[in-house]
Tab-separated table of C-alpha atoms and ligand atoms in Angstrom:
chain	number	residue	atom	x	y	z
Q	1	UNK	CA	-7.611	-17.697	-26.455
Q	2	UNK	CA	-4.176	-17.786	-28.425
Q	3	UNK	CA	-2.486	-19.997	-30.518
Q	4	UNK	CA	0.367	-19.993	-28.859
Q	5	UNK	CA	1.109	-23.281	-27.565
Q	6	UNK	CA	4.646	-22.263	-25.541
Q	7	UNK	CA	4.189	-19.458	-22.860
Q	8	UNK	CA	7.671	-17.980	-23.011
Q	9	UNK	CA	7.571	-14.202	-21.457
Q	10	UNK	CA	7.779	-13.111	-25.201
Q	11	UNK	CA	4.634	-15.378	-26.204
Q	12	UNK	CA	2.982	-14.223	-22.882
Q	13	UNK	CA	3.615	-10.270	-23.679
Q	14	UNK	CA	2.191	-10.883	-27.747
Q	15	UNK	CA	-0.450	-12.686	-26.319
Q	16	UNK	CA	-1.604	-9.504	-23.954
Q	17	UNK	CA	-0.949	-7.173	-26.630
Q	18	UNK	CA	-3.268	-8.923	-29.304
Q	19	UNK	CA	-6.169	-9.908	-26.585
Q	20	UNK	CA	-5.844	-6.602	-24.602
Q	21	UNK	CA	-8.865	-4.776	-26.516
Q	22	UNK	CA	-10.884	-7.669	-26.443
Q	23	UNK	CA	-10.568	-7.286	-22.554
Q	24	UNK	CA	-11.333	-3.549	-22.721
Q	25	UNK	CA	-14.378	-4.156	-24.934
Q	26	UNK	CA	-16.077	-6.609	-22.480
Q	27	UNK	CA	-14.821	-5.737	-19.040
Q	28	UNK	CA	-12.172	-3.123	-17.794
Q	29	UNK	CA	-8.620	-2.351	-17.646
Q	30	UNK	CA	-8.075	-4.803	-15.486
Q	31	UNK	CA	-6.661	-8.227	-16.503
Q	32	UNK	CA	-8.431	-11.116	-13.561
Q	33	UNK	CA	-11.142	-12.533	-12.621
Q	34	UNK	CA	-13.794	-10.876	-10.570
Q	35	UNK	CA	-15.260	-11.436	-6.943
Q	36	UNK	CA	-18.729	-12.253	-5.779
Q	37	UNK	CA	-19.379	-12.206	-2.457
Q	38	UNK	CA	-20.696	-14.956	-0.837
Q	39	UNK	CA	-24.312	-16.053	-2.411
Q	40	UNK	CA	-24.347	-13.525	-4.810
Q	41	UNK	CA	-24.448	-13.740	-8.471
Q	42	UNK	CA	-24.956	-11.217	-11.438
Q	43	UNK	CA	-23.674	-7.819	-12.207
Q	44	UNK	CA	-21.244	-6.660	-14.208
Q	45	UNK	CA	-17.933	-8.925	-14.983
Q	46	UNK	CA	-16.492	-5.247	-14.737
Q	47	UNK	CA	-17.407	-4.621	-11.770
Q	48	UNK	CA	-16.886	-7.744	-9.978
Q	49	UNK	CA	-13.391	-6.898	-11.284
Q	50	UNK	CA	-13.430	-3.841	-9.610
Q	51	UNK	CA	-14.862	-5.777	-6.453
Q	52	UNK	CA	-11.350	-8.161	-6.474
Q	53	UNK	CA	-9.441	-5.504	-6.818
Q	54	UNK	CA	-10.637	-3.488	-3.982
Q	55	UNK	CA	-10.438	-6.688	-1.961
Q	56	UNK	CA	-6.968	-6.961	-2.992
Q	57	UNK	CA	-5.893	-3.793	-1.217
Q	58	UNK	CA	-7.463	-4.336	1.583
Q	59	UNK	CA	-5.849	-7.333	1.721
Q	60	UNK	CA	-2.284	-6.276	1.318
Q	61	UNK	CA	-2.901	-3.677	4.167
Q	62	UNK	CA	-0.259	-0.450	2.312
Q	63	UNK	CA	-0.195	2.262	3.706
Q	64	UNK	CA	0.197	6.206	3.158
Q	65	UNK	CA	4.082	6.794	1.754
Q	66	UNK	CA	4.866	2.853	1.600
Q	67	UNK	CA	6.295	1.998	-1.322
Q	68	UNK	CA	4.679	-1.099	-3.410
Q	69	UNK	CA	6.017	-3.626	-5.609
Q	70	UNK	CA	3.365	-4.905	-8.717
Q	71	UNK	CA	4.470	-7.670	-9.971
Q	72	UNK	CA	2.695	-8.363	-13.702
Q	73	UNK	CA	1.210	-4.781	-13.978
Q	74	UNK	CA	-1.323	-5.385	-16.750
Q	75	UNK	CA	-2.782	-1.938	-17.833
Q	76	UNK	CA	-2.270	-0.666	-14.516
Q	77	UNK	CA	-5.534	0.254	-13.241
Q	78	UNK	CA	-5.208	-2.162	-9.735
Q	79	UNK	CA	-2.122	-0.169	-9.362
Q	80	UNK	CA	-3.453	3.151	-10.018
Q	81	UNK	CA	-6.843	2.460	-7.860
Q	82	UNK	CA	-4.164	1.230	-5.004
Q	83	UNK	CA	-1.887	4.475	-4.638
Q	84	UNK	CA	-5.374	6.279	-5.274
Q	85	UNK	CA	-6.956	4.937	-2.464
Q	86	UNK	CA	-3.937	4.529	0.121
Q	87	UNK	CA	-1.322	7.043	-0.457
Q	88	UNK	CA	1.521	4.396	-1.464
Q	89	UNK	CA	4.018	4.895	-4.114
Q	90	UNK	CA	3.514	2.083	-7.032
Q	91	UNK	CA	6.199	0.415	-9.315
Q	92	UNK	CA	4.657	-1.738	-11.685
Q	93	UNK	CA	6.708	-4.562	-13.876
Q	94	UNK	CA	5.496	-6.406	-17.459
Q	95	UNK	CA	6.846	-8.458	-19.728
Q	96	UNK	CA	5.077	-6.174	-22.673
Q	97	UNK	CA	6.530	-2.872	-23.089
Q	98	UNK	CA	3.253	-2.070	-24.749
Q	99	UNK	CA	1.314	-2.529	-21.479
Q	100	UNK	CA	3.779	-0.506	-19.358
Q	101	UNK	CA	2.745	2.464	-22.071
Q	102	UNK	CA	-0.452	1.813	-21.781
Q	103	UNK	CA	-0.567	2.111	-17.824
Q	104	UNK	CA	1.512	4.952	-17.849
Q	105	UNK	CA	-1.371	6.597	-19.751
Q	106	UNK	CA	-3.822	4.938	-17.504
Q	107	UNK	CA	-2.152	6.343	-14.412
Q	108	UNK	CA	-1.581	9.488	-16.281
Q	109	UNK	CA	-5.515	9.986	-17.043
Q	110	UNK	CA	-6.344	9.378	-12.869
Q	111	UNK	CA	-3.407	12.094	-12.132
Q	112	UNK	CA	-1.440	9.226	-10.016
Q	113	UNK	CA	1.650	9.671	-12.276
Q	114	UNK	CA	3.122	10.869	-9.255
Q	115	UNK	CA	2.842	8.168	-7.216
Q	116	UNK	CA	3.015	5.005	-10.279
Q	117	UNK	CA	5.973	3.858	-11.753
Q	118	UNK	CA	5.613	1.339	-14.900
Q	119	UNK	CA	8.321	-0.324	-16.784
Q	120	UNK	CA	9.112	-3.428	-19.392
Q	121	UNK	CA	11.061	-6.034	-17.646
Q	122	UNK	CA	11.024	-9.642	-16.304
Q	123	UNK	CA	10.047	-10.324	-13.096
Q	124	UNK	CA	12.856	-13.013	-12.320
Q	125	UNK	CA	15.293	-10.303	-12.419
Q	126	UNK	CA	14.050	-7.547	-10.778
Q	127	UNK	CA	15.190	-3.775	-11.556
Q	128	UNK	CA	15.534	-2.936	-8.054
Q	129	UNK	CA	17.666	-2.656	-5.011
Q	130	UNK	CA	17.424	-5.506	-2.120
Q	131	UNK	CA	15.183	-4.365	0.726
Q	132	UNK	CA	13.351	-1.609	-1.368
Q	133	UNK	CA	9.840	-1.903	-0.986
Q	134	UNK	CA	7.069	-2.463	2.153
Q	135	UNK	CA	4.649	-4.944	-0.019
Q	136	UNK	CA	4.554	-6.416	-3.118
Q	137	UNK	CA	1.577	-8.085	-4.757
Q	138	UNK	CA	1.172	-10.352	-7.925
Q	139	UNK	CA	-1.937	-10.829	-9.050
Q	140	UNK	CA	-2.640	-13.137	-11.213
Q	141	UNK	CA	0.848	-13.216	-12.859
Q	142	UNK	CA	2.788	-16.060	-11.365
Q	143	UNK	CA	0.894	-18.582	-13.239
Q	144	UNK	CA	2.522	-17.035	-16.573
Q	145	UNK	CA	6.210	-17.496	-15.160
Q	146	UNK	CA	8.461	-19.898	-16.481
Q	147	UNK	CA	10.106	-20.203	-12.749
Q	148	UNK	CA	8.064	-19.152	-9.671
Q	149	UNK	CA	10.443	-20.174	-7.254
Q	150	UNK	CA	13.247	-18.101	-8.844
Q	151	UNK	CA	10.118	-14.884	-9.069
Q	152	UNK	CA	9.684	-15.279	-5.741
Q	153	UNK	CA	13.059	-15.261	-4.373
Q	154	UNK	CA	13.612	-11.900	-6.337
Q	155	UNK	CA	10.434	-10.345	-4.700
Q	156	UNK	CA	11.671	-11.658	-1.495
Q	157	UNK	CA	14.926	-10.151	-1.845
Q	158	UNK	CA	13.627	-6.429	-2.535
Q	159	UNK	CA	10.701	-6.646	0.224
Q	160	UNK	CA	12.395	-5.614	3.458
Q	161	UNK	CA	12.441	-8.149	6.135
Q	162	UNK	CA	8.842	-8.158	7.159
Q	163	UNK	CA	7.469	-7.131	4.361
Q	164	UNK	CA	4.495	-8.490	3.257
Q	165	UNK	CA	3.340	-10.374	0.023
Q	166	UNK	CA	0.409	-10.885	-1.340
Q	167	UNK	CA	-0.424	-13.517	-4.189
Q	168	UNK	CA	-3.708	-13.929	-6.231
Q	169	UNK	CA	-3.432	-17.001	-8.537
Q	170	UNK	CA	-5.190	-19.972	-10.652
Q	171	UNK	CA	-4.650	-22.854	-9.032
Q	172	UNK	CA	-5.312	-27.041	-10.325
Q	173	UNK	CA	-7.120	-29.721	-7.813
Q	174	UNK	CA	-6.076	-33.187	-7.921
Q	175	UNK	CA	-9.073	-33.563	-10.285
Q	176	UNK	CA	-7.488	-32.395	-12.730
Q	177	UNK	CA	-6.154	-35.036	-15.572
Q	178	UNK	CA	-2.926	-34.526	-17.557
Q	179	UNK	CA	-5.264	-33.569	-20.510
Q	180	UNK	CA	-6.893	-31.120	-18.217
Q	181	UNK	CA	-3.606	-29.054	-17.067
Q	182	UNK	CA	-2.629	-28.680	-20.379
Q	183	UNK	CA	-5.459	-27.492	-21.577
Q	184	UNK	CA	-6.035	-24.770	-19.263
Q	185	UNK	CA	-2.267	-24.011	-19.298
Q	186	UNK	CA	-2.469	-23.361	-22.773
Q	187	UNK	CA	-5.665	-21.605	-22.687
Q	188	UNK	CA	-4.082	-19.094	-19.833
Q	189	UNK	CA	-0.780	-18.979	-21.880
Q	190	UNK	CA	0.331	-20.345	-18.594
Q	191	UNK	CA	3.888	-21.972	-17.667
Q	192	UNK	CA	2.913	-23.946	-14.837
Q	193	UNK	CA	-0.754	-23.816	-13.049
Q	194	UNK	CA	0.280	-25.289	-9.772
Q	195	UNK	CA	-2.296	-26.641	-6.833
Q	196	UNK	CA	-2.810	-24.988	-3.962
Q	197	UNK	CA	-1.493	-27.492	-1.757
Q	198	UNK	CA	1.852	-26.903	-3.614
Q	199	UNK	CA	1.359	-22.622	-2.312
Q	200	UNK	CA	2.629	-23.281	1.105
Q	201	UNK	CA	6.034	-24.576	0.199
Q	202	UNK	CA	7.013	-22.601	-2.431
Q	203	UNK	CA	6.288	-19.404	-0.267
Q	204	UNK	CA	8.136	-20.637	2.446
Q	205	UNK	CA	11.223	-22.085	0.314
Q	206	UNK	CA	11.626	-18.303	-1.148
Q	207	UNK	CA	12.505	-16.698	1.931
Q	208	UNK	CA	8.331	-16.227	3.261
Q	209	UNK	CA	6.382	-16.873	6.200
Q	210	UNK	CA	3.058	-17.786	5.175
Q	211	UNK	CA	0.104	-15.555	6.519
Q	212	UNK	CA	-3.165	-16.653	5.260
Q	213	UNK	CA	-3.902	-18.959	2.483
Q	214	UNK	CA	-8.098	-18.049	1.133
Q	215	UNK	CA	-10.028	-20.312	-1.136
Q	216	UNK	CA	-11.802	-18.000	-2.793
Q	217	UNK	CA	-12.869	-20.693	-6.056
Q	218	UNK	CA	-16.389	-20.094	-5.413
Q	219	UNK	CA	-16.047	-16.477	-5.051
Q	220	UNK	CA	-14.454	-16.399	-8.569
Q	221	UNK	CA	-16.068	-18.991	-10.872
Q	222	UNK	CA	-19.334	-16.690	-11.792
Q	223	UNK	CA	-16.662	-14.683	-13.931
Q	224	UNK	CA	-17.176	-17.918	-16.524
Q	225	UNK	CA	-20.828	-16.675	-16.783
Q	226	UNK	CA	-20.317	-13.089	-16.827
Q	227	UNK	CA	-17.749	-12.708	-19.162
Q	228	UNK	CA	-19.779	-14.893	-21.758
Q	229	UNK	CA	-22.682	-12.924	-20.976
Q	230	UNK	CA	-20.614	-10.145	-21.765
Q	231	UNK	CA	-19.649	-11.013	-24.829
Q	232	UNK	CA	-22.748	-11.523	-26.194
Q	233	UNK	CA	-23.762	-7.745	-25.251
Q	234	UNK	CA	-20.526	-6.540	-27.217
Q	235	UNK	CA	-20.617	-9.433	-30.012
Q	236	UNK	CA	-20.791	-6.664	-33.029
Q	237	UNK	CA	-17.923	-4.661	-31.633
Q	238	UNK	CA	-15.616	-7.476	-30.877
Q	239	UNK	CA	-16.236	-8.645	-34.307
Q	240	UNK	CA	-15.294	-5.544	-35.225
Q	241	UNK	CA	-12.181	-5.223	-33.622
Q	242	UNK	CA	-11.149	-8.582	-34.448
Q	243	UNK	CA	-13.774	-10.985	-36.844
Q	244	UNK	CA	-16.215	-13.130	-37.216
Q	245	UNK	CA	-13.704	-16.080	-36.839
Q	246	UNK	CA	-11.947	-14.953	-33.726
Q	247	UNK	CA	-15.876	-14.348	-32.111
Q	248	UNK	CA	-16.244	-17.767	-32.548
Q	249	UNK	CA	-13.286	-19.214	-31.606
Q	250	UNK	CA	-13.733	-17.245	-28.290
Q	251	UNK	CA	-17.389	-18.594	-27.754
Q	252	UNK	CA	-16.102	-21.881	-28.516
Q	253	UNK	CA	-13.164	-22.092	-26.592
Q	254	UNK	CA	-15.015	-20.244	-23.549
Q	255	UNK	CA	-17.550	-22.742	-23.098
Q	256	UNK	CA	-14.770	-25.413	-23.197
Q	257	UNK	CA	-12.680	-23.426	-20.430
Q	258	UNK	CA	-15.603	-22.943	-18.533
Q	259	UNK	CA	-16.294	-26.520	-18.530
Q	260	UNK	CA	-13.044	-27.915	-17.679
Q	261	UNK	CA	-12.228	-24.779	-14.923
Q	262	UNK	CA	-15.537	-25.916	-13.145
Q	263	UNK	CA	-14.410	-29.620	-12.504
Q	264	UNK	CA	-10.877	-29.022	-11.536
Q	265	UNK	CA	-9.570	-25.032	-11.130
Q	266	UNK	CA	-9.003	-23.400	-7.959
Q	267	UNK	CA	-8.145	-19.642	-6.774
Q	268	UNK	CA	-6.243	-18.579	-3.863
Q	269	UNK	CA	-5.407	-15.884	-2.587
Q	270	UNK	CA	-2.437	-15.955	-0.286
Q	271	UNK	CA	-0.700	-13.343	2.237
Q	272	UNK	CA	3.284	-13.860	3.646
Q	273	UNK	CA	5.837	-11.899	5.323
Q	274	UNK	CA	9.233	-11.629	4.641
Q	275	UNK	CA	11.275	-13.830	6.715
Z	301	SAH	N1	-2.048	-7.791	-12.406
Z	301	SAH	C1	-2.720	-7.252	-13.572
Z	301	SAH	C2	-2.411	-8.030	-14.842
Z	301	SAH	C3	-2.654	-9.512	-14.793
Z	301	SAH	S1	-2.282	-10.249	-16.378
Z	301	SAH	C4	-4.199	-7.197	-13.319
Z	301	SAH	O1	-4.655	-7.819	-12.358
Z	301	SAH	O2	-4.901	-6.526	-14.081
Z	301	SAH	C5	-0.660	-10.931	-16.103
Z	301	SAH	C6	0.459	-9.905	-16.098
Z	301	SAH	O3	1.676	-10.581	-15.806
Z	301	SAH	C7	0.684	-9.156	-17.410
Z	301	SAH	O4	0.906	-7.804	-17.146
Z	301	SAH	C8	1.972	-9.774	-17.945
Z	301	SAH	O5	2.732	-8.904	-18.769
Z	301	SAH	C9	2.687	-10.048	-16.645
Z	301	SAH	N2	3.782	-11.003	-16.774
Z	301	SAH	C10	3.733	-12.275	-17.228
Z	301	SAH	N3	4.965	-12.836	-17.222
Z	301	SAH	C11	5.823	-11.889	-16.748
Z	301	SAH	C12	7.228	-11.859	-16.483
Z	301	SAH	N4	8.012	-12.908	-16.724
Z	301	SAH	N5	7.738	-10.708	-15.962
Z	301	SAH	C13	6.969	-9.617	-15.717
Z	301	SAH	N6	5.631	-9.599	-15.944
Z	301	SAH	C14	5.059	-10.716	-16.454
């Protein structure tokens, strides 16, 4: 999906900025994968997106007033839909300056500018003051960091003792071959995809106790199908927006990501507290 082959947070913040209306052509302003609930298929990829990220906040549990850390904003609409639907106060962080304007806008447009917050900045050294926020959720950003340990410990340190975390993220099996990892990691522009037996320790060596760790792989993989399917529906305007070479290059390089995500990706989903 890039041709980037090193994902350092500037090569991870071009590569948003250039795929970005690609995403908003096919899907929605939101930047992961979508949910299917058990046994189902079909629908939307849009709305399965929609579907995770109303999972997601039920999941984190925020509350009316609390104030929530989003770590690897995106455009902003999980954010927006989560102060929209519990009352909290939202700061969001990205690596691309461009996105933070863009879900500024975003936040703007669903009159939640009063309760959203974005800003450009690095999420392993956090803008904020120790012991600042109630929860703080990453979803689907970690895999992107260069150090996750050092990410971690920085959300650890402006959660409040007790405060809870909540991770969504790609995660490798132990099927997966050398040739594999790299693949995918360069596919995701992705530092380090690490497996989810790996989850536990690195949330408890940054200062967590871990909740609940969810395997939700077969929740997530119909996404592969639906976002090809969805791409075929919006073929002449992605051409447009890009060209005929980057239509096929996506095709192409879908159908090999799809391939190699069924034999050896995972997705968890995983809930801590503050030690
Ligand atoms: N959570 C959003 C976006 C996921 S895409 C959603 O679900 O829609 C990954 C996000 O992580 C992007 O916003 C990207 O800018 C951000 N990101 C990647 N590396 C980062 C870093 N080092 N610091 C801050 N944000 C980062």
């Amino acid at each position: 999906m890039t041709a980037e082959s090193k994902a350092t947070p500037e090569a991870v913040a071009r590569h948003y900025d250039y795929i970005t209306p690609f995403y908003e052509i096919i899907a929605s302003r939101s930047l992961h994968f979508g949910y299917w609930p058990p046994g189902e298929t079909g629908g939307s990829f849009g709305e399965a997106q929609q579907r995770f990220t109303e999972l997601m906040i039920k999941l984190l549990g925020s509350q009316k007033g609390h104030h929530v850390l989003d770590v690897g904003c995106g455009l902003g609409e999980p954010a927006t839909r989560l102060a929209q639907s519990t009352g909290c106060r939202v700061e969001g962080i990205t690596i691309s300056p461009r996105q933070a304007a863009q879900a500024e806008r975003w936040a703007s447009l669903h009159e939640m500018s009063g309760q959203t917050t974005f800003r450009c900045g690095d999420a392993a050294a956090l803008p904020f003051a120790a012991g600042s926020f109630d929860e703080a959720w990453a979803l689907e950003s970690l895999f992107h960091m260069p150090d996750q340990a050092k990410v971690l410990r920085e959300v650890a340190r402006v959660l409040h003792p007790g405060g809870r975390l909540l991770v969504a993220d790609i995660v490798l099996s132990d099927k997966a071959t050398p040739e594999d990892r790299s693949f995918l990691q360069h596919s995701f522009v992705a530092r380090s995809i690490i497996t989810a037996e790996d989850y536990p320790y690195l949330i408890r060596d940054t200062g967590f106790e871990l909740e609940q760790i969810l395997d939700i792989t077969p929740n997530v993989l119909e996404t592969f199908n639906a976002l090809a399917t969805a791409v075929q529906g919006k073929e002449a305007e992605v051409r447009r927006a890009y060209s005929d070479e980057f239509l096929a290059a996506i095709q192409e390089q879908w159908a090999r990501i799809t391939e190699t995500a069924r034999r050896c990706m995972g997705y968890v989903v995983i809930t801590a507290k503050r030690s």
